[in-house]
Short mmCIF file of C-alpha atoms and ligand atoms in Angstrom, two decimals:
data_model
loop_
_atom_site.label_atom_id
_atom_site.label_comp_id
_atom_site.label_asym_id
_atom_site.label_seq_id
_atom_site.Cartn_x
_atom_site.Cartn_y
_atom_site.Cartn_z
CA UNK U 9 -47.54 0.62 7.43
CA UNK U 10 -45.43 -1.28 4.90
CA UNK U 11 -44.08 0.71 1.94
CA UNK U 12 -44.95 -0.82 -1.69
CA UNK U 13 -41.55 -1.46 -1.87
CA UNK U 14 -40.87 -3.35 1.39
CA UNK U 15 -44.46 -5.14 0.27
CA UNK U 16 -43.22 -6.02 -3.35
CA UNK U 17 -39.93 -7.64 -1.74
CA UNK U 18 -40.73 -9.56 1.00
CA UNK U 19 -40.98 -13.20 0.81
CA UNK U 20 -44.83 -14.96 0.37
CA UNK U 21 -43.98 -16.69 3.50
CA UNK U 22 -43.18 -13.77 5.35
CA UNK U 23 -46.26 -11.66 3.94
CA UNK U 24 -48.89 -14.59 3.35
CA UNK U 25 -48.75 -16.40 6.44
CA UNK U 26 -52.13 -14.92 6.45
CA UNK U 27 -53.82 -16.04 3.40
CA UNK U 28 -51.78 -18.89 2.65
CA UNK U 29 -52.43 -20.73 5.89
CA UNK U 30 -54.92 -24.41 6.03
CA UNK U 31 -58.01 -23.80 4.61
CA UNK U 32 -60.75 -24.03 6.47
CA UNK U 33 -63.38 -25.85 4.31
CA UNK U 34 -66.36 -23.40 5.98
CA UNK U 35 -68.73 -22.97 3.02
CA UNK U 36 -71.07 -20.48 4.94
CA UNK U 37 -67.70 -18.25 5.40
CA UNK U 38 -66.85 -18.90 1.55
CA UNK U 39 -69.96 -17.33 0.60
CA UNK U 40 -70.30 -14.05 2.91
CA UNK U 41 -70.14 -10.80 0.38
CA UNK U 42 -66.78 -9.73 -0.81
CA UNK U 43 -65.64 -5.95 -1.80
CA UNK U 44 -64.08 -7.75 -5.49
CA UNK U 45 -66.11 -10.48 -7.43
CA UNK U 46 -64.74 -13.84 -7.52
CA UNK U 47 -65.30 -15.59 -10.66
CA UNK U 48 -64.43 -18.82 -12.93
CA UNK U 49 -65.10 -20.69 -15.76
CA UNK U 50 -67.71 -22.76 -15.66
CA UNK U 51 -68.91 -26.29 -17.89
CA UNK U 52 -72.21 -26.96 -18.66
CA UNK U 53 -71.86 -30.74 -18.61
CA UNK U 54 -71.11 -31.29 -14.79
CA UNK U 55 -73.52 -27.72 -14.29
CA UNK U 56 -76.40 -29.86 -15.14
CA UNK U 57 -75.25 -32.91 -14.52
CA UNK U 58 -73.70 -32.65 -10.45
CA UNK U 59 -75.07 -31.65 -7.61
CA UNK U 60 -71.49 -30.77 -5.85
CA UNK U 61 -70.37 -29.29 -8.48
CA UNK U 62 -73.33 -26.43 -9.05
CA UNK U 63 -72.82 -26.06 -5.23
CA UNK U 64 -69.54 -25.42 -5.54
CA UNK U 65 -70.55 -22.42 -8.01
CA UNK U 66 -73.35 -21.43 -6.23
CA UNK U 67 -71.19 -21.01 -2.91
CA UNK U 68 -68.00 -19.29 -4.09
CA UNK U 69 -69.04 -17.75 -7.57
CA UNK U 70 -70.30 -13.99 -8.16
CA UNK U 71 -69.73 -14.20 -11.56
CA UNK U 72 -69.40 -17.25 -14.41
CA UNK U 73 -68.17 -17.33 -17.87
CA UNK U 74 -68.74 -19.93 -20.20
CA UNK U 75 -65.45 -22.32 -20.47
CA UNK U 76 -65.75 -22.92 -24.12
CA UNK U 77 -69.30 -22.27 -24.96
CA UNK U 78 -68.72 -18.67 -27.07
CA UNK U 79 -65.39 -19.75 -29.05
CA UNK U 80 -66.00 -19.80 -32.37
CA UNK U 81 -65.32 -23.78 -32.91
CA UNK U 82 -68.35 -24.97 -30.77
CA UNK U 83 -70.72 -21.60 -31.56
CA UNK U 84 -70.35 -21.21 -35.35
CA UNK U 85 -69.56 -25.63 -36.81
CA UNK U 86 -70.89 -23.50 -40.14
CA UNK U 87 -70.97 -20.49 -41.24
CA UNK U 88 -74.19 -19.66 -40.87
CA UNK U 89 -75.06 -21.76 -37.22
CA UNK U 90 -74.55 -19.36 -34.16
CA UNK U 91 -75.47 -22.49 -31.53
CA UNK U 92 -75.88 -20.36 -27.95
CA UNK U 93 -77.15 -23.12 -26.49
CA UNK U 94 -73.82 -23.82 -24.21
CA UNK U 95 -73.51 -19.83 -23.34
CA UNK U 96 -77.49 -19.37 -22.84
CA UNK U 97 -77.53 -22.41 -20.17
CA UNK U 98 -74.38 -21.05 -18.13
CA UNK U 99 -76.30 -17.48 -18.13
CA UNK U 100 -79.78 -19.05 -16.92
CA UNK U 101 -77.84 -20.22 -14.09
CA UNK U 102 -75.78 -17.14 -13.53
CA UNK U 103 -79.37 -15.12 -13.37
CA UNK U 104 -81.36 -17.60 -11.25
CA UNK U 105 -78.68 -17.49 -8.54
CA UNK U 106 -77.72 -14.01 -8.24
CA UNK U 107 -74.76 -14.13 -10.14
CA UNK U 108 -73.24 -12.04 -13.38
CA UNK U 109 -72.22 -13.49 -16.40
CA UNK U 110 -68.66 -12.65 -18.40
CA UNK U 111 -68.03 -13.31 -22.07
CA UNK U 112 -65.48 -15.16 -23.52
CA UNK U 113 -64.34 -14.33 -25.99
CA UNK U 114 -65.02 -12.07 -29.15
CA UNK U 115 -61.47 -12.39 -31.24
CA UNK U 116 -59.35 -15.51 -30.27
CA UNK U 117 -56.57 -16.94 -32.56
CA UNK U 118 -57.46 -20.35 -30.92
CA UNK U 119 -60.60 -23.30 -31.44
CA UNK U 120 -61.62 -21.58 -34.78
CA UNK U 121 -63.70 -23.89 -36.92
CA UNK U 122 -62.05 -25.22 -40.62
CA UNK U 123 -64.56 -22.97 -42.25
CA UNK U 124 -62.63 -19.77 -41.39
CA UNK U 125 -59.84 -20.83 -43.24
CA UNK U 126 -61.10 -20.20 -46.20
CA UNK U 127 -61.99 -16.09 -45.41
CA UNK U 128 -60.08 -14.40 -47.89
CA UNK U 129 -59.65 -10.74 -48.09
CA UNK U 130 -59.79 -7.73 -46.02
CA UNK U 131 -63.58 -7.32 -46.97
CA UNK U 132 -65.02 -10.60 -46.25
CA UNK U 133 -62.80 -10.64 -42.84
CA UNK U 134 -64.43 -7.23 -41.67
CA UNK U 135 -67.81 -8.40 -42.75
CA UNK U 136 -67.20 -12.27 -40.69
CA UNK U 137 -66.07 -10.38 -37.81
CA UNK U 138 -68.94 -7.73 -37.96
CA UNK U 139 -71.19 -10.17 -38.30
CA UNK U 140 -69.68 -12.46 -35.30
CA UNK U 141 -69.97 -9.78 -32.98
CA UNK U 142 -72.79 -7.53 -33.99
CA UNK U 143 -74.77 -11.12 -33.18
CA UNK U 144 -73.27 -12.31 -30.20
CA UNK U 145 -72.67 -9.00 -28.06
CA UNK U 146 -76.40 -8.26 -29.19
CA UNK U 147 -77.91 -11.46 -27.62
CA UNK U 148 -76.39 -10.53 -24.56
CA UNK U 149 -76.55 -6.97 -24.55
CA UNK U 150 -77.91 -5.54 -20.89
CA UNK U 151 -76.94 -9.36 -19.42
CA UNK U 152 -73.06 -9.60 -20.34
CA UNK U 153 -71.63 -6.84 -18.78
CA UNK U 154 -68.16 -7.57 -19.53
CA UNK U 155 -66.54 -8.96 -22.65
CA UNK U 156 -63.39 -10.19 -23.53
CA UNK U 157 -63.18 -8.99 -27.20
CA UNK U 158 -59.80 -9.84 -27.91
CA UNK U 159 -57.87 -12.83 -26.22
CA UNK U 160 -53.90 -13.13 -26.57
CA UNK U 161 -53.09 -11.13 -29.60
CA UNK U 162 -49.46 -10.73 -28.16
CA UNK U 163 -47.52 -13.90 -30.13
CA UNK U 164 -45.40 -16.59 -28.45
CA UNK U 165 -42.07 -15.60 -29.85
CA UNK U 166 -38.83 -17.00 -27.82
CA UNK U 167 -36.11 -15.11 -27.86
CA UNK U 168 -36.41 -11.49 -29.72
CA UNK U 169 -39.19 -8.92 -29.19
CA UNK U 170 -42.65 -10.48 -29.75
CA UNK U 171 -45.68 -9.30 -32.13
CA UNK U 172 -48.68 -9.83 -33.17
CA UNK U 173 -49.82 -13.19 -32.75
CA UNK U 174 -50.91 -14.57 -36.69
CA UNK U 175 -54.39 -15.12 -37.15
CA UNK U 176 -56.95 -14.83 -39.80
CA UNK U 177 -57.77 -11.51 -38.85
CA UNK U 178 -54.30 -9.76 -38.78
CA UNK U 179 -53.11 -11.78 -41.83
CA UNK U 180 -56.72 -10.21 -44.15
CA UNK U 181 -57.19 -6.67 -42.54
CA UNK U 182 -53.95 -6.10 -40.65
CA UNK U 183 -53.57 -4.64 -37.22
CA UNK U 184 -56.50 -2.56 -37.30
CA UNK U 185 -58.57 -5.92 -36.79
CA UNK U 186 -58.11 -5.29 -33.34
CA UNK U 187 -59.40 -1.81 -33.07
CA UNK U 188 -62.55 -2.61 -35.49
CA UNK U 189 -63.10 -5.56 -32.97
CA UNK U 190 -63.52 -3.36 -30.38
CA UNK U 191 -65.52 -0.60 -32.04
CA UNK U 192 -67.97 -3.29 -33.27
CA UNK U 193 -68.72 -4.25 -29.84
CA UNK U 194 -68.98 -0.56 -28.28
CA UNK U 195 -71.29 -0.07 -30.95
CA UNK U 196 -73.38 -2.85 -30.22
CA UNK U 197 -73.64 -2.18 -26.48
CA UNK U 198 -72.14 0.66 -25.51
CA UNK U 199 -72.28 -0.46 -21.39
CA UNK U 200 -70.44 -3.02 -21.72
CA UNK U 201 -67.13 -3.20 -20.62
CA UNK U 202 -64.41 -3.88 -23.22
CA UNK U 203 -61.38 -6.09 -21.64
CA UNK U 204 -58.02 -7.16 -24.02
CA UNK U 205 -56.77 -10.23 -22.41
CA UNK U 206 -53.09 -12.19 -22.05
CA UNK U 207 -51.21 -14.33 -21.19
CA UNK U 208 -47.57 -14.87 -19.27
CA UNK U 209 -46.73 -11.35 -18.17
CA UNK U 210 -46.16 -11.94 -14.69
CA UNK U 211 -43.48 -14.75 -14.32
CA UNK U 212 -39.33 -14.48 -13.28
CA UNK U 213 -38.75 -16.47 -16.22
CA UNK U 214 -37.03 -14.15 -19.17
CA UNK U 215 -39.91 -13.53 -21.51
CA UNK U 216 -42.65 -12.05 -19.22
CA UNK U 217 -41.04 -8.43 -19.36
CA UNK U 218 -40.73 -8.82 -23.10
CA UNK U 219 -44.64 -9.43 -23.81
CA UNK U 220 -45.49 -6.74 -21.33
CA UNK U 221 -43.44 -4.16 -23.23
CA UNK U 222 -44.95 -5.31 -26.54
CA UNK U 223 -48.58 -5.60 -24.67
CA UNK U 224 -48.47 -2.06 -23.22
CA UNK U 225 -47.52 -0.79 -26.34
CA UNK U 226 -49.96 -1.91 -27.80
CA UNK U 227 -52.36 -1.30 -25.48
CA UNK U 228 -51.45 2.71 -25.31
CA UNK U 229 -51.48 2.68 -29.07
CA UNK U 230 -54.90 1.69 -28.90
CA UNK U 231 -56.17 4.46 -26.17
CA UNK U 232 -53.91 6.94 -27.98
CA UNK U 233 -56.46 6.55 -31.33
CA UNK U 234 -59.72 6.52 -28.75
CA UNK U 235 -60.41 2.62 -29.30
CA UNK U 236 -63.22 2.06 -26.47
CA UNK U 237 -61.04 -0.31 -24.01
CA UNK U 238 -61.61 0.12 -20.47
CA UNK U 239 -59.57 -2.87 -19.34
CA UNK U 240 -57.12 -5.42 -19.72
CA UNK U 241 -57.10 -8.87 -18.06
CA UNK U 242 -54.09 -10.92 -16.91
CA UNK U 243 -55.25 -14.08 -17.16
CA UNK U 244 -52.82 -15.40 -14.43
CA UNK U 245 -52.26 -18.75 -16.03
CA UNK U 246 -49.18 -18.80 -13.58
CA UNK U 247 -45.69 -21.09 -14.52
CA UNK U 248 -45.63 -22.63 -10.70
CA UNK U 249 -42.19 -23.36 -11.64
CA UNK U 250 -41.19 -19.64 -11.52
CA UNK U 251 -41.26 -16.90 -8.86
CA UNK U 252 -43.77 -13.85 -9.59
CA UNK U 253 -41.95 -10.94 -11.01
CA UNK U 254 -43.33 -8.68 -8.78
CA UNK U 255 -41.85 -5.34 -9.47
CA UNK U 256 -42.46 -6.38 -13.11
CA UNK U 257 -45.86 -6.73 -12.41
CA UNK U 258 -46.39 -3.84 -10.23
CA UNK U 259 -45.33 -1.58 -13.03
CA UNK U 260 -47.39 -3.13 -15.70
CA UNK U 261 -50.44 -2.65 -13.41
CA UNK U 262 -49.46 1.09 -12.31
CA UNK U 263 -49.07 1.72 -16.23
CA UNK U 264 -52.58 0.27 -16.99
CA UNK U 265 -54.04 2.36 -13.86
CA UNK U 266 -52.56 5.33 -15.18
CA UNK U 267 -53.77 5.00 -18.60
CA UNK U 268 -57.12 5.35 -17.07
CA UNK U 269 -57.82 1.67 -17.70
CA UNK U 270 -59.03 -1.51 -15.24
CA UNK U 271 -57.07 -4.62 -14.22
CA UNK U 272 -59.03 -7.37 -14.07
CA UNK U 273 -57.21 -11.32 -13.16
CA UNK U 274 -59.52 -13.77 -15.59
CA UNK U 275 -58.31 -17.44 -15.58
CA UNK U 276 -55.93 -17.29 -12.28
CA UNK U 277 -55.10 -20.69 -12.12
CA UNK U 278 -51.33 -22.58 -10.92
CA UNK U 279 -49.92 -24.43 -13.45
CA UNK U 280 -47.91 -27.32 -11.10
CA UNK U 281 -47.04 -29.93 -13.73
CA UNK U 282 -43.13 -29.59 -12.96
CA UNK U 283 -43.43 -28.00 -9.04
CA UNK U 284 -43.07 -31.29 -6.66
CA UNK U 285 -45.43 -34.31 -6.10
CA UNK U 286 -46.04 -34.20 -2.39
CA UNK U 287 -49.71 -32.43 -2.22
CA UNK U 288 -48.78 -30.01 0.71
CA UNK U 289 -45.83 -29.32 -0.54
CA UNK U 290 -47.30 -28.14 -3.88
CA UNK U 291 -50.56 -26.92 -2.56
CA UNK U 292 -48.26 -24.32 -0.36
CA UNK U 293 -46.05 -23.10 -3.33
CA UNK U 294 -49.76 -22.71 -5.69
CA UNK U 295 -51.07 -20.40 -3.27
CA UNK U 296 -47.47 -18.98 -2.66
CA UNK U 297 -47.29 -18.17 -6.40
CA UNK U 298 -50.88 -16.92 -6.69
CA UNK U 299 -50.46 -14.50 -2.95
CA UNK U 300 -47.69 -12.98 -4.72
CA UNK U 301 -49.27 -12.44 -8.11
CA UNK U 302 -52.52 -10.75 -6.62
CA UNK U 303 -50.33 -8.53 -4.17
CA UNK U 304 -48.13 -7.15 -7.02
CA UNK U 305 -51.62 -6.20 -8.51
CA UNK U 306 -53.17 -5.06 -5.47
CA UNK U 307 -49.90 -2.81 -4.69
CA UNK U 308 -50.64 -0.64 -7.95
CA UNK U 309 -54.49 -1.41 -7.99
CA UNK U 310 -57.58 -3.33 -6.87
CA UNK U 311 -58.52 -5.32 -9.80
CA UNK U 312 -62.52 -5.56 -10.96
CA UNK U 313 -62.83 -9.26 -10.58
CA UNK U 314 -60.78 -12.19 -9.40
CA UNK U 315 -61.60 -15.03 -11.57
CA UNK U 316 -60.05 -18.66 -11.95
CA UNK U 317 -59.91 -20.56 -15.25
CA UNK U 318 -62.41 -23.43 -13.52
CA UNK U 319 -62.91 -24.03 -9.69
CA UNK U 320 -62.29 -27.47 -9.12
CA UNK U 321 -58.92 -29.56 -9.82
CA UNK U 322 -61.31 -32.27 -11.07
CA UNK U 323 -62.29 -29.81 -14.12
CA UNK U 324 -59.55 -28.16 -15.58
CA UNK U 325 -57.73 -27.32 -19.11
CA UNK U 326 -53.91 -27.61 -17.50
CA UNK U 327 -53.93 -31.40 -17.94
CA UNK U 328 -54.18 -30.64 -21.75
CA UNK U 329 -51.50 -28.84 -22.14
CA UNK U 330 -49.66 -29.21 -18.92
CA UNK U 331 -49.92 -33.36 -17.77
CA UNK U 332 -47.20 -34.37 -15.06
CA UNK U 333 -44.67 -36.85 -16.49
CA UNK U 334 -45.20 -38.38 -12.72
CA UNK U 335 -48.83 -39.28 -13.80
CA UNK U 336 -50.37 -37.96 -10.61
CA UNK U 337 -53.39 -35.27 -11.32
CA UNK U 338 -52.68 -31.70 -11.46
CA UNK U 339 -54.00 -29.32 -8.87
CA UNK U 340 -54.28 -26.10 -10.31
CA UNK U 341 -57.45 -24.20 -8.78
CA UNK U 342 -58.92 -23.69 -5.78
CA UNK U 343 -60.76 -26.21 -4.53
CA UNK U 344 -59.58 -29.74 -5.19
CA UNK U 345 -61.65 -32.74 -6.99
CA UNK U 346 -63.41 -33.37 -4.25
CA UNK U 347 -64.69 -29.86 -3.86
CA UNK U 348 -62.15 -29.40 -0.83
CA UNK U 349 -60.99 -26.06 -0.47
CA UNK U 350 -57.63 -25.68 -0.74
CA UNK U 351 -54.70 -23.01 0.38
CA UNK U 352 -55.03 -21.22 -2.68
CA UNK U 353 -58.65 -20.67 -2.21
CA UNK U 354 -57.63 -18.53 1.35
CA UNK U 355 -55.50 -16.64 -0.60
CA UNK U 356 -58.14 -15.54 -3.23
CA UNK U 357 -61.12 -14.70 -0.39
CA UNK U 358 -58.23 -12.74 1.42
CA UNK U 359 -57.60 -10.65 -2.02
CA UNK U 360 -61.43 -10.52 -2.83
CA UNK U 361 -62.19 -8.83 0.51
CA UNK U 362 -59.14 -6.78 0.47
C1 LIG X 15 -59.14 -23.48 -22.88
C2 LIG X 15 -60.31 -24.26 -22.34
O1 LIG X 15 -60.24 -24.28 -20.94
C3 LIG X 15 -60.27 -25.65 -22.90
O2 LIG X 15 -61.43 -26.36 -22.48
C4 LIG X 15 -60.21 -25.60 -24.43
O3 LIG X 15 -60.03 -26.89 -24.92
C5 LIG X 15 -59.06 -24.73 -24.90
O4 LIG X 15 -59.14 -23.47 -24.29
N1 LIG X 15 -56.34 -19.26 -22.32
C6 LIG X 15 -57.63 -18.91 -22.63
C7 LIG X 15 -58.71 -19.90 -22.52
O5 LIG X 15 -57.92 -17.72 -22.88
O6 LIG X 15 -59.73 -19.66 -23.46
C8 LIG X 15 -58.17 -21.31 -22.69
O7 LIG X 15 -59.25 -22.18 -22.42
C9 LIG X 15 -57.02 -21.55 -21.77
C10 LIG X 15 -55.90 -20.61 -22.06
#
């Protein structure tokens, strides 16, 4: 038996020669039951539009989420539209194949349409928000089991200690918006599982441990007052570029455990713009990156869900943000664009039946 220390410092090759091996493309295998949900994101376009695509889903996926369909922009163009169109379609198909869906996201500084600019005041803000959530938490009440009420409140700051990210919540009713975002929702269905999610905690690159100081503060401020959270999701939107800071990470789950709270991993994905060209080569380092992520977890705690932001490489937000300057396509997720599995998928069925 390997000590969590021994574990946390040996080398992915050393300890993933396992998981990170060829993968083996066998679809029945994919789908056999696993001890931890695996999730992603999912688009309704290619949902209803390809076959290989809803396969791919329908083979790999316990659980969906909506890729965009619940952010404010698309659900609320006006102020009085709630379109649930996009989010009702992706949980038809959740329920006629078996599968759970997972919302994203309640509070988000990001995609929020013009309209909201103009909310002035703490009183309009808590009646917006109210209103937000009291209607989408209720449509789904019983179906959405999980919700990601607030997504990356921590802000971006380089350098010194991080905050609050600015948004139009924090700026008209303070900090507390995140604690009446929360209570809204556990007051609307009282099942459901309240997650606060983030971003860029788990990299060797100088401001992960920052933003997991500021995060867990915050985050034990909010159980110290009784705010109903029961998790908190790292999204996993790994920097290929930089090793996992696995002790780093290891702590920041133990802390989470011990506060009587869930880790869940919600948009794993391998962000390779800047790791090198040559597909093996990068392919190896992805899954590499992602083995050592998940075991740093896994060492503290077994996480509710394994989910990637998207399943395919031919459907995925890093090109957005994150295109190569040598033009070829990224290859952040599991399977590749033509529904291939890849090394990193091994790793993630190893974790999910861990
Ligand atoms: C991204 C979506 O994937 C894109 O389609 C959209 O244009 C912008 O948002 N962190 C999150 C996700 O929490 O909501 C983001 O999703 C990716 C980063």
């Amino acid at each position: 038996m390997l000590s969590r220390r021994r574990m946390l410092t040996m080398t992915a090759s050393a300890m993933g020669a396992v998981a990170v091996g060829a993968a083996t493309g066998n679809k029945a295998e994919a789908a056999r039951p696993r001890r931890i949900p695996y999730g992603a994101c999912v688009r309704v376009d290619p949902l209803q539009k390809e076959l290989d695509y809803r396969a791919a889903i329908q083979t790999y996926c316990q659980q969906i989420t909506p890729e965009g369909g619940l952010f404010w922009g698309p659900l609320r163009p006006t102020r009085d539209q709630f379109r649930f169109e996009n989010a009702d379609a992706v949980l038809a198909f959740a329920e006629a194949n078996g599968m759970t869906m997972r919302g994203h996201t309640l509070i988000w500084y990001g995609t929020m349409p013009k309209w909201t600019d103009d909310i002035e005041g703490a009183a309009e803000a808590e009646h917006e928000m109210t209103t937000h959530i009291e209607r989408v938490v209720s449509r789904y009440r019983g179906k959405v089991k999980t919700w990601h009420v607030v997504n990356e409140p921590i802000d971006d700051t380089k350098g010194d200690v991080p905050g609050l990210r600015p948004n139009i919540w924090l700026r008209n009713l303070g900090d507390r918006y995140i604690d009446l975002a929360f209570r809204t929702a556990h007051e609307v269905d009282p099942a459901a599982e309240l997650v606060i999610n983030e971003y860029d905690i788990e990299c060797a690159d100088g401001t992960s441990p920052k933003r997991r100081e500021v995060f867990l503060k915050l985050i034990r401020d909010l159980v110290a007052r009784g705010v109903p959270l029961h998790g908190v999701g790292l999204q996993g939107h790994i920097k290929g570029k930089y090793e996992i800071d696995r002790d780093g990470v290891y702590g920041f789950v133990s802390e989470i455990r011990s506060l009587g709270l869930k880790a869940h991993v919600t948009e794993l994905d391998v962000i390779d713009y800047d790791l090198p060209g040559r597909i093996g080569t990068r392919d190896a380092i992805v899954a590499a990156r992602a083995h050592d992520f998940l075991e740093a977890i896994f060492a503290a705690a077994r996480p509710s869900v394994i989910a990637t932001w998207g399943i395919t490489d031919r459907y995925t937000w890093v090109p957005i943000w994150y295109k190569r300057r040598d033009g070829l396509p990224n290859r952040p997720l599991p399977l590749d664009d033509h529904y291939q599995p890849k090394p990193l998928w091994n790793v993630i069925d190893y974790f999910c039946n861990k």
